[in-house]
mmCIF file of C-alpha atoms and ligand atoms in Angstrom:
data_model
loop_
_atom_site.group_PDB
_atom_site.id
_atom_site.type_symbol
_atom_site.label_atom_id
_atom_site.label_comp_id
_atom_site.label_asym_id
_atom_site.label_seq_id
_atom_site.Cartn_x
_atom_site.Cartn_y
_atom_site.Cartn_z
ATOM 1 C CA MET A 1 17.863 -17.257 4.645
ATOM 2 C CA ARG A 2 16.000 -15.778 7.408
ATOM 3 C CA TRP A 3 13.943 -17.621 9.927
ATOM 4 C CA GLU A 4 10.848 -16.226 11.143
ATOM 5 C CA ILE A 5 8.394 -18.658 13.796
ATOM 6 C CA HIS A 6 5.458 -17.145 14.767
ATOM 7 C CA ASP A 7 3.005 -18.173 17.395
ATOM 8 C CA ASP A 8 0.156 -19.175 15.008
ATOM 9 C CA TYR A 9 -1.359 -18.992 11.332
ATOM 10 C CA ASP A 10 -2.301 -15.644 11.981
ATOM 11 C CA GLU A 11 0.568 -13.937 13.241
ATOM 12 C CA VAL A 12 2.454 -15.819 9.325
ATOM 13 C CA CYS A 13 -0.520 -14.267 7.536
ATOM 14 C CA HIS A 14 0.195 -10.530 8.702
ATOM 15 C CA ARG A 15 3.621 -11.057 8.117
ATOM 16 C CA ALA A 16 3.573 -12.718 5.191
ATOM 17 C CA ALA A 17 1.042 -9.795 3.781
ATOM 18 C CA THR A 18 3.593 -7.085 5.838
ATOM 19 C CA HIS A 19 6.293 -8.242 3.040
ATOM 20 C CA PHE A 20 3.928 -8.102 0.351
ATOM 21 C CA LEU A 21 2.232 -4.750 1.038
ATOM 22 C CA ASP A 22 5.845 -2.729 1.990
ATOM 23 C CA ALA A 23 7.033 -4.311 -1.396
ATOM 24 C CA LEU A 24 3.997 -2.969 -3.178
ATOM 25 C CA ASP A 25 4.811 0.403 -1.667
ATOM 26 C CA ARG A 26 8.401 0.244 -2.219
ATOM 27 C CA ASN A 27 7.728 -0.614 -5.857
ATOM 28 C CA PRO A 28 4.496 -0.647 -7.446
ATOM 29 C CA ARG A 29 5.506 -1.930 -10.435
ATOM 30 C CA ILE A 30 6.776 -4.689 -9.003
ATOM 31 C CA VAL A 31 6.314 -8.518 -10.593
ATOM 32 C CA LEU A 32 4.930 -10.603 -8.033
ATOM 33 C CA GLY A 33 5.611 -14.347 -7.755
ATOM 34 C CA MET A 34 2.093 -15.959 -6.669
ATOM 35 C CA PRO A 35 1.290 -19.504 -4.546
ATOM 36 C CA THR A 36 -1.608 -21.188 -4.370
ATOM 37 C CA GLY A 37 -3.251 -24.041 -1.439
ATOM 38 C CA ARG A 38 -4.246 -23.431 1.664
ATOM 39 C CA THR A 39 -1.407 -21.649 3.362
ATOM 40 C CA PRO A 40 -1.852 -18.260 1.358
ATOM 41 C CA LEU A 41 -5.028 -17.575 1.892
ATOM 42 C CA GLY A 42 -4.764 -15.504 5.368
ATOM 43 C CA MET A 43 -1.883 -13.519 3.555
ATOM 44 C CA TYR A 44 -4.414 -12.740 0.666
ATOM 45 C CA GLN A 45 -7.136 -11.692 2.992
ATOM 46 C CA ARG A 46 -4.852 -9.059 4.726
ATOM 47 C CA VAL A 47 -4.367 -8.259 1.190
ATOM 48 C CA VAL A 48 -7.221 -7.725 0.182
ATOM 49 C CA SER A 49 -8.282 -5.912 2.614
ATOM 50 C CA ALA A 50 -5.732 -3.490 2.708
ATOM 51 C CA CYS A 51 -6.137 -2.722 -0.764
ATOM 52 C CA GLY A 52 -9.250 -2.163 -0.179
ATOM 53 C CA VAL A 53 -8.087 1.761 1.069
ATOM 54 C CA ARG A 54 -5.759 1.966 -1.109
ATOM 55 C CA PRO A 55 -5.684 4.110 -4.550
ATOM 56 C CA ARG A 56 -4.205 1.979 -7.106
ATOM 57 C CA CYS A 57 -3.601 -0.649 -5.058
ATOM 58 C CA PHE A 58 -2.407 -3.243 -7.892
ATOM 59 C CA ALA A 59 -2.696 -0.744 -11.024
ATOM 60 C CA TYR A 60 0.924 -1.303 -11.661
ATOM 61 C CA ALA A 61 1.916 -4.639 -10.449
ATOM 62 C CA THR A 62 2.077 -7.491 -12.599
ATOM 63 C CA THR A 63 1.812 -11.504 -11.265
ATOM 64 C CA PHE A 64 2.764 -14.686 -12.599
ATOM 65 C CA ASN A 65 1.347 -18.056 -10.984
ATOM 66 C CA LEU A 66 3.954 -20.456 -9.460
ATOM 67 C CA ASP A 67 1.702 -23.287 -11.490
ATOM 68 C CA GLU A 68 -1.583 -24.896 -12.579
ATOM 69 C CA TYR A 69 -3.030 -27.954 -12.894
ATOM 70 C CA VAL A 70 -2.854 -29.804 -16.319
ATOM 71 C CA GLY A 71 -6.617 -30.845 -18.032
ATOM 72 C CA ILE A 72 -8.503 -28.665 -16.334
ATOM 73 C CA THR A 73 -10.365 -25.648 -17.396
ATOM 74 C CA ALA A 74 -9.892 -21.757 -16.121
ATOM 75 C CA ASP A 75 -13.501 -22.230 -14.896
ATOM 76 C CA HIS A 76 -12.842 -25.416 -12.912
ATOM 77 C CA PRO A 77 -13.034 -24.656 -9.194
ATOM 78 C CA ALA A 78 -9.897 -25.905 -8.391
ATOM 79 C CA SER A 79 -7.774 -24.335 -10.872
ATOM 80 C CA TYR A 80 -5.276 -21.897 -9.640
ATOM 81 C CA ARG A 81 -6.599 -19.186 -12.092
ATOM 82 C CA ALA A 82 -10.138 -19.859 -10.718
ATOM 83 C CA TYR A 83 -8.562 -19.590 -7.154
ATOM 84 C CA MET A 84 -6.741 -16.190 -8.047
ATOM 85 C CA GLU A 85 -10.110 -14.874 -9.141
ATOM 86 C CA ARG A 86 -11.966 -15.647 -5.875
ATOM 87 C CA HIS A 87 -9.227 -14.881 -3.192
ATOM 88 C CA LEU A 88 -7.244 -12.056 -5.009
ATOM 89 C CA VAL A 89 -8.537 -10.398 -8.596
ATOM 90 C CA ARG A 90 -11.912 -10.088 -7.830
ATOM 91 C CA HIS A 91 -11.687 -7.878 -4.902
ATOM 92 C CA THR A 92 -8.727 -5.862 -6.187
ATOM 93 C CA ASP A 93 -7.572 -3.183 -8.874
ATOM 94 C CA LEU A 94 -5.382 -6.263 -10.638
ATOM 95 C CA ALA A 95 -6.144 -5.515 -14.354
ATOM 96 C CA ALA A 96 -6.666 -9.224 -16.331
ATOM 97 C CA PRO A 97 -3.212 -7.832 -18.236
ATOM 98 C CA ARG A 98 -1.196 -8.007 -15.631
ATOM 99 C CA ILE A 99 -2.040 -11.509 -14.531
ATOM 100 C CA HIS A 100 -0.505 -14.898 -15.640
ATOM 101 C CA VAL A 101 -1.348 -17.946 -15.319
ATOM 102 C CA PRO A 102 -0.103 -20.903 -16.833
ATOM 103 C CA ASP A 103 -2.656 -22.365 -19.725
ATOM 104 C CA GLY A 104 -3.452 -26.090 -18.689
ATOM 105 C CA SER A 105 -6.078 -26.608 -20.531
ATOM 106 C CA ARG A 106 -4.796 -28.446 -23.273
ATOM 107 C CA THR A 107 -3.399 -31.673 -22.841
ATOM 108 C CA GLY A 108 -0.981 -32.575 -25.503
ATOM 109 C CA ASP A 109 2.424 -32.774 -25.341
ATOM 110 C CA ALA A 110 3.738 -30.255 -27.810
ATOM 111 C CA GLU A 111 1.030 -27.494 -26.821
ATOM 112 C CA LEU A 112 2.037 -27.883 -23.208
ATOM 113 C CA ALA A 113 5.881 -27.383 -24.260
ATOM 114 C CA ALA A 114 5.245 -24.348 -26.276
ATOM 115 C CA GLU A 115 2.979 -23.263 -23.181
ATOM 116 C CA ALA A 116 5.593 -23.693 -20.739
ATOM 117 C CA ALA A 117 8.260 -22.252 -22.884
ATOM 118 C CA ARG A 118 6.045 -19.164 -23.350
ATOM 119 C CA TYR A 119 4.991 -18.778 -19.774
ATOM 120 C CA GLU A 120 9.393 -18.579 -19.256
ATOM 121 C CA ALA A 121 9.548 -15.980 -21.595
ATOM 122 C CA GLU A 122 6.664 -14.035 -20.377
ATOM 123 C CA ILE A 123 8.276 -13.976 -16.779
ATOM 124 C CA VAL A 124 11.650 -13.296 -19.073
ATOM 125 C CA ALA A 125 10.301 -9.931 -20.819
ATOM 126 C CA ALA A 126 8.509 -8.679 -17.636
ATOM 127 C CA GLY A 127 12.030 -8.518 -15.757
ATOM 128 C CA GLY A 128 12.081 -11.489 -13.894
ATOM 129 C CA LEU A 129 10.366 -12.096 -10.942
ATOM 130 C CA ASP A 130 10.769 -9.181 -7.923
ATOM 131 C CA LEU A 131 9.401 -10.733 -4.796
ATOM 132 C CA THR A 132 8.071 -14.732 -5.165
ATOM 133 C CA PHE A 133 5.774 -15.952 -2.116
ATOM 134 C CA LEU A 134 5.796 -19.763 -1.698
ATOM 135 C CA GLY A 135 4.087 -22.656 -0.109
ATOM 136 C CA LEU A 136 5.525 -26.097 1.090
ATOM 137 C CA GLY A 137 5.140 -29.287 0.005
ATOM 138 C CA ARG A 138 4.934 -31.914 2.887
ATOM 139 C CA ASN A 139 6.980 -33.878 0.963
ATOM 140 C CA GLY A 140 9.060 -30.947 0.221
ATOM 141 C CA HIS A 141 7.985 -29.400 -3.209
ATOM 142 C CA ILE A 142 7.717 -26.230 -4.320
ATOM 143 C CA ALA A 143 5.306 -24.895 -7.000
ATOM 144 C CA PHE A 144 5.038 -27.970 -8.100
ATOM 145 C CA ASN A 145 8.528 -29.225 -8.277
ATOM 146 C CA GLU A 146 8.486 -32.318 -6.801
ATOM 147 C CA PRO A 147 11.057 -34.371 -5.344
ATOM 148 C CA GLY A 148 13.912 -34.951 -8.109
ATOM 149 C CA THR A 149 13.637 -32.226 -9.684
ATOM 150 C CA PRO A 150 16.839 -30.684 -11.208
ATOM 151 C CA PHE A 151 17.854 -27.318 -9.439
ATOM 152 C CA ASP A 152 18.592 -25.894 -13.036
ATOM 153 C CA SER A 153 14.291 -27.018 -14.356
ATOM 154 C CA ARG A 154 12.277 -24.021 -15.529
ATOM 155 C CA THR A 155 8.888 -23.831 -16.515
ATOM 156 C CA ARG A 156 7.559 -26.867 -17.996
ATOM 157 C CA VAL A 157 4.893 -30.026 -16.935
ATOM 158 C CA VAL A 158 5.337 -32.713 -14.292
ATOM 159 C CA GLY A 159 4.079 -35.271 -12.737
ATOM 160 C CA LEU A 160 2.256 -34.879 -9.284
ATOM 161 C CA THR A 161 3.349 -37.643 -6.901
ATOM 162 C CA ALA A 162 0.315 -39.864 -4.810
ATOM 163 C CA SER A 163 1.089 -38.003 -1.700
ATOM 164 C CA THR A 164 0.532 -34.280 -3.074
ATOM 165 C CA ARG A 165 -2.108 -35.405 -5.370
ATOM 166 C CA ALA A 166 -3.880 -36.898 -2.630
ATOM 167 C CA ALA A 167 -2.984 -33.549 -0.019
ATOM 168 C CA ASN A 168 -4.738 -31.769 -2.479
ATOM 169 C CA ALA A 169 -7.785 -33.860 -2.746
ATOM 170 C CA GLY A 170 -9.955 -31.927 -1.237
ATOM 171 C CA ASP A 171 -10.228 -29.240 -3.556
ATOM 172 C CA PHE A 172 -11.865 -31.377 -5.919
ATOM 173 C CA ALA A 173 -15.191 -33.366 -6.248
ATOM 174 C CA SER A 174 -13.357 -36.775 -5.999
ATOM 175 C CA PRO A 175 -9.664 -38.169 -5.496
ATOM 176 C CA ASP A 176 -9.498 -39.252 -8.600
ATOM 177 C CA GLU A 177 -10.546 -36.029 -9.753
ATOM 178 C CA VAL A 178 -6.879 -34.348 -9.297
ATOM 179 C CA PRO A 179 -4.645 -34.492 -12.440
ATOM 180 C CA HIS A 180 -2.028 -36.224 -12.488
ATOM 181 C CA ARG A 181 -0.065 -33.558 -14.460
ATOM 182 C CA ALA A 182 0.574 -29.477 -14.337
ATOM 183 C CA LEU A 183 2.106 -26.739 -15.577
ATOM 184 C CA THR A 184 4.772 -25.357 -12.932
ATOM 185 C CA VAL A 185 7.597 -22.515 -12.768
ATOM 186 C CA GLY A 186 11.034 -24.303 -12.392
ATOM 187 C CA ILE A 187 13.742 -24.558 -9.316
ATOM 188 C CA ALA A 188 15.873 -22.141 -11.476
ATOM 189 C CA THR A 189 12.551 -19.619 -12.399
ATOM 190 C CA LEU A 190 12.305 -19.790 -8.634
ATOM 191 C CA LEU A 191 15.928 -18.762 -7.616
ATOM 192 C CA ASP A 192 16.130 -15.716 -9.818
ATOM 193 C CA SER A 193 13.982 -14.302 -8.283
ATOM 194 C CA THR A 194 15.085 -11.332 -6.402
ATOM 195 C CA CYS A 195 13.831 -12.023 -3.452
ATOM 196 C CA LEU A 196 11.984 -15.318 -2.111
ATOM 197 C CA VAL A 197 9.310 -15.403 1.379
ATOM 198 C CA LEU A 198 7.918 -19.483 2.052
ATOM 199 C CA LEU A 199 5.417 -19.962 4.230
ATOM 200 C CA ALA A 200 4.387 -22.734 6.210
ATOM 201 C CA SER A 201 1.788 -23.486 9.135
ATOM 202 C CA GLY A 202 0.555 -26.689 11.050
ATOM 203 C CA GLU A 203 1.570 -30.211 12.125
ATOM 204 C CA ALA A 204 1.788 -31.436 8.736
ATOM 205 C CA LYS A 205 4.177 -29.394 8.209
ATOM 206 C CA ARG A 206 6.528 -30.370 10.625
ATOM 207 C CA ASP A 207 9.000 -32.513 8.420
ATOM 208 C CA ALA A 208 9.280 -30.787 5.737
ATOM 209 C CA VAL A 209 10.136 -27.461 8.086
ATOM 210 C CA ARG A 210 12.579 -30.113 9.681
ATOM 211 C CA ARG A 211 14.084 -31.235 6.944
ATOM 212 C CA LEU A 212 14.866 -27.585 5.722
ATOM 213 C CA GLN A 213 15.861 -26.495 8.882
ATOM 214 C CA SER A 214 18.812 -28.996 8.821
ATOM 215 C CA GLY A 215 20.435 -27.207 5.713
ATOM 216 C CA GLU A 216 21.379 -29.884 3.939
ATOM 217 C CA ILE A 217 20.735 -29.388 0.410
ATOM 218 C CA ASP A 218 19.678 -32.252 -1.890
ATOM 219 C CA PRO A 219 17.562 -32.139 -5.166
ATOM 220 C CA ALA A 220 15.113 -34.950 -2.989
ATOM 221 C CA PHE A 221 14.078 -32.391 -0.982
ATOM 222 C CA PRO A 222 13.333 -29.336 -3.779
ATOM 223 C CA ALA A 223 12.741 -26.590 -1.142
ATOM 224 C CA SER A 224 16.652 -27.161 0.132
ATOM 225 C CA ALA A 225 17.693 -25.296 -3.098
ATOM 226 C CA LEU A 226 16.297 -22.290 -1.318
ATOM 227 C CA HIS A 227 19.824 -22.340 0.458
ATOM 228 C CA LEU A 228 21.479 -21.408 -2.806
ATOM 229 C CA HIS A 229 19.758 -17.935 -2.690
ATOM 230 C CA PRO A 230 20.521 -15.086 -0.852
ATOM 231 C CA ASP A 231 17.425 -13.758 -0.103
ATOM 232 C CA VAL A 232 14.875 -15.720 1.118
ATOM 233 C CA THR A 233 12.978 -15.586 4.366
ATOM 234 C CA VAL A 234 10.975 -18.107 6.188
ATOM 235 C CA LEU A 235 7.759 -17.404 8.202
ATOM 236 C CA VAL A 236 6.319 -20.437 9.914
ATOM 237 C CA ASP A 237 4.240 -21.143 12.478
ATOM 238 C CA ARG A 238 5.328 -23.151 15.734
ATOM 239 C CA ALA A 239 3.562 -25.583 15.147
ATOM 240 C CA ALA A 240 5.263 -26.212 11.715
ATOM 241 C CA ALA A 241 8.491 -25.694 13.478
ATOM 242 C CA GLY A 242 7.478 -27.708 16.756
ATOM 243 C CA SER A 243 10.271 -29.101 19.026
ATOM 244 C CA SER A 244 12.709 -26.771 17.211
ATOM 245 C CA ALA A 245 10.648 -23.527 17.222
ATOM 246 C CA GLU A 246 13.531 -22.964 20.556
ATOM 247 C CA ALA A 247 16.324 -23.732 19.012
ATOM 248 C CA VAL A 248 15.421 -21.731 15.793
ATOM 249 C CA GLY A 249 14.195 -18.388 17.106
ATOM 250 C CA ALA A 250 13.314 -15.633 14.985
ATOM 251 C CA GLY A 251 15.832 -14.069 12.692
ATOM 252 C CA SER A 252 18.500 -16.761 12.808
ATOM 253 C CA ALA A 253 19.789 -18.584 10.052
ATOM 254 C CA PRO A 254 20.199 -21.948 9.803
ATOM 255 C CA GLY A 255 21.651 -23.689 6.430
HETATM 256 C C1 LIG B 301 0.483 -27.487 -4.097
HETATM 257 C C2 LIG B 301 0.416 -25.984 -4.625
HETATM 258 C C3 LIG B 301 1.166 -25.544 -3.974
HETATM 259 C C4 LIG B 301 1.726 -25.276 -3.055
HETATM 260 C C5 LIG B 301 1.429 -26.449 -2.061
HETATM 261 C C6 LIG B 301 1.294 -26.252 -0.327
HETATM 262 O O1 LIG B 301 0.581 -27.929 -4.217
HETATM 263 N N1 LIG B 301 0.823 -26.249 -5.945
HETATM 264 O O2 LIG B 301 2.595 -24.012 -5.051
HETATM 265 O O3 LIG B 301 2.626 -24.932 -1.775
HETATM 266 O O4 LIG B 301 1.147 -27.266 -2.643
HETATM 267 O O5 LIG B 301 -0.498 -26.567 -0.525
HETATM 268 P P1 LIG B 301 -1.374 -25.430 1.482
HETATM 269 O O6 LIG B 301 -0.910 -24.647 1.324
HETATM 270 O O7 LIG B 301 -2.519 -26.433 1.065
HETATM 271 O O8 LIG B 301 -0.660 -26.763 1.827
#
């Protein structure tokens, strides 16, 4: 695991966007795993402005979002489909057939299981994820893989913890509106990605970052599964790294 501790959120986003755009340059047909949440917003902004001056920026790329709420439709403003539309799709040449987001609009167990299986198979059919960007939940969740998720999990429907629902309540009109379930790619799906870049910013992530730095590997802390992968870059700012920032330093590799 490669660690980069940056001064602030802007720098984290700059580095993340550089990873993103360099990978796209090297392989225009790249298959990308796409995060949502507040943390990647600055990365998407930078990617959008860079793509504004690049012909055929996303013309051959394929994207797979990592998760989606269950029980809201794609046009709900808090859906991750709508998030992608707002922050990336409408500003770039990423064409609809190449954008994949799990469909959480149906709520029946059989329909959701079928959608999860379809989504996992679609990733495989695309040749697997080449590069996946991840945020980090305060409780260590990655995508919507909450604490206790087995490391061999694949795309499926999951229940959201109270802490995750509270952390995401700001995207909804009221906290009660936050769905209780989501579709998410699994930890094994993520570990199959050729490489991964995890972003964390701000004091609220400090405990989770510290736990990731400890090197422990435990399903109680889902992000720790990333220690099992040979090509993971962690981009954090000093607020998230806290007092350990000096000890870790850019480029060293705990865990
Ligand atoms: C959300 C998303 C995750 C995201 C995480 C952190 O629940 N499902 O994929 O990485 O929580 O979000 P934020 O960046 O807003 O803190």
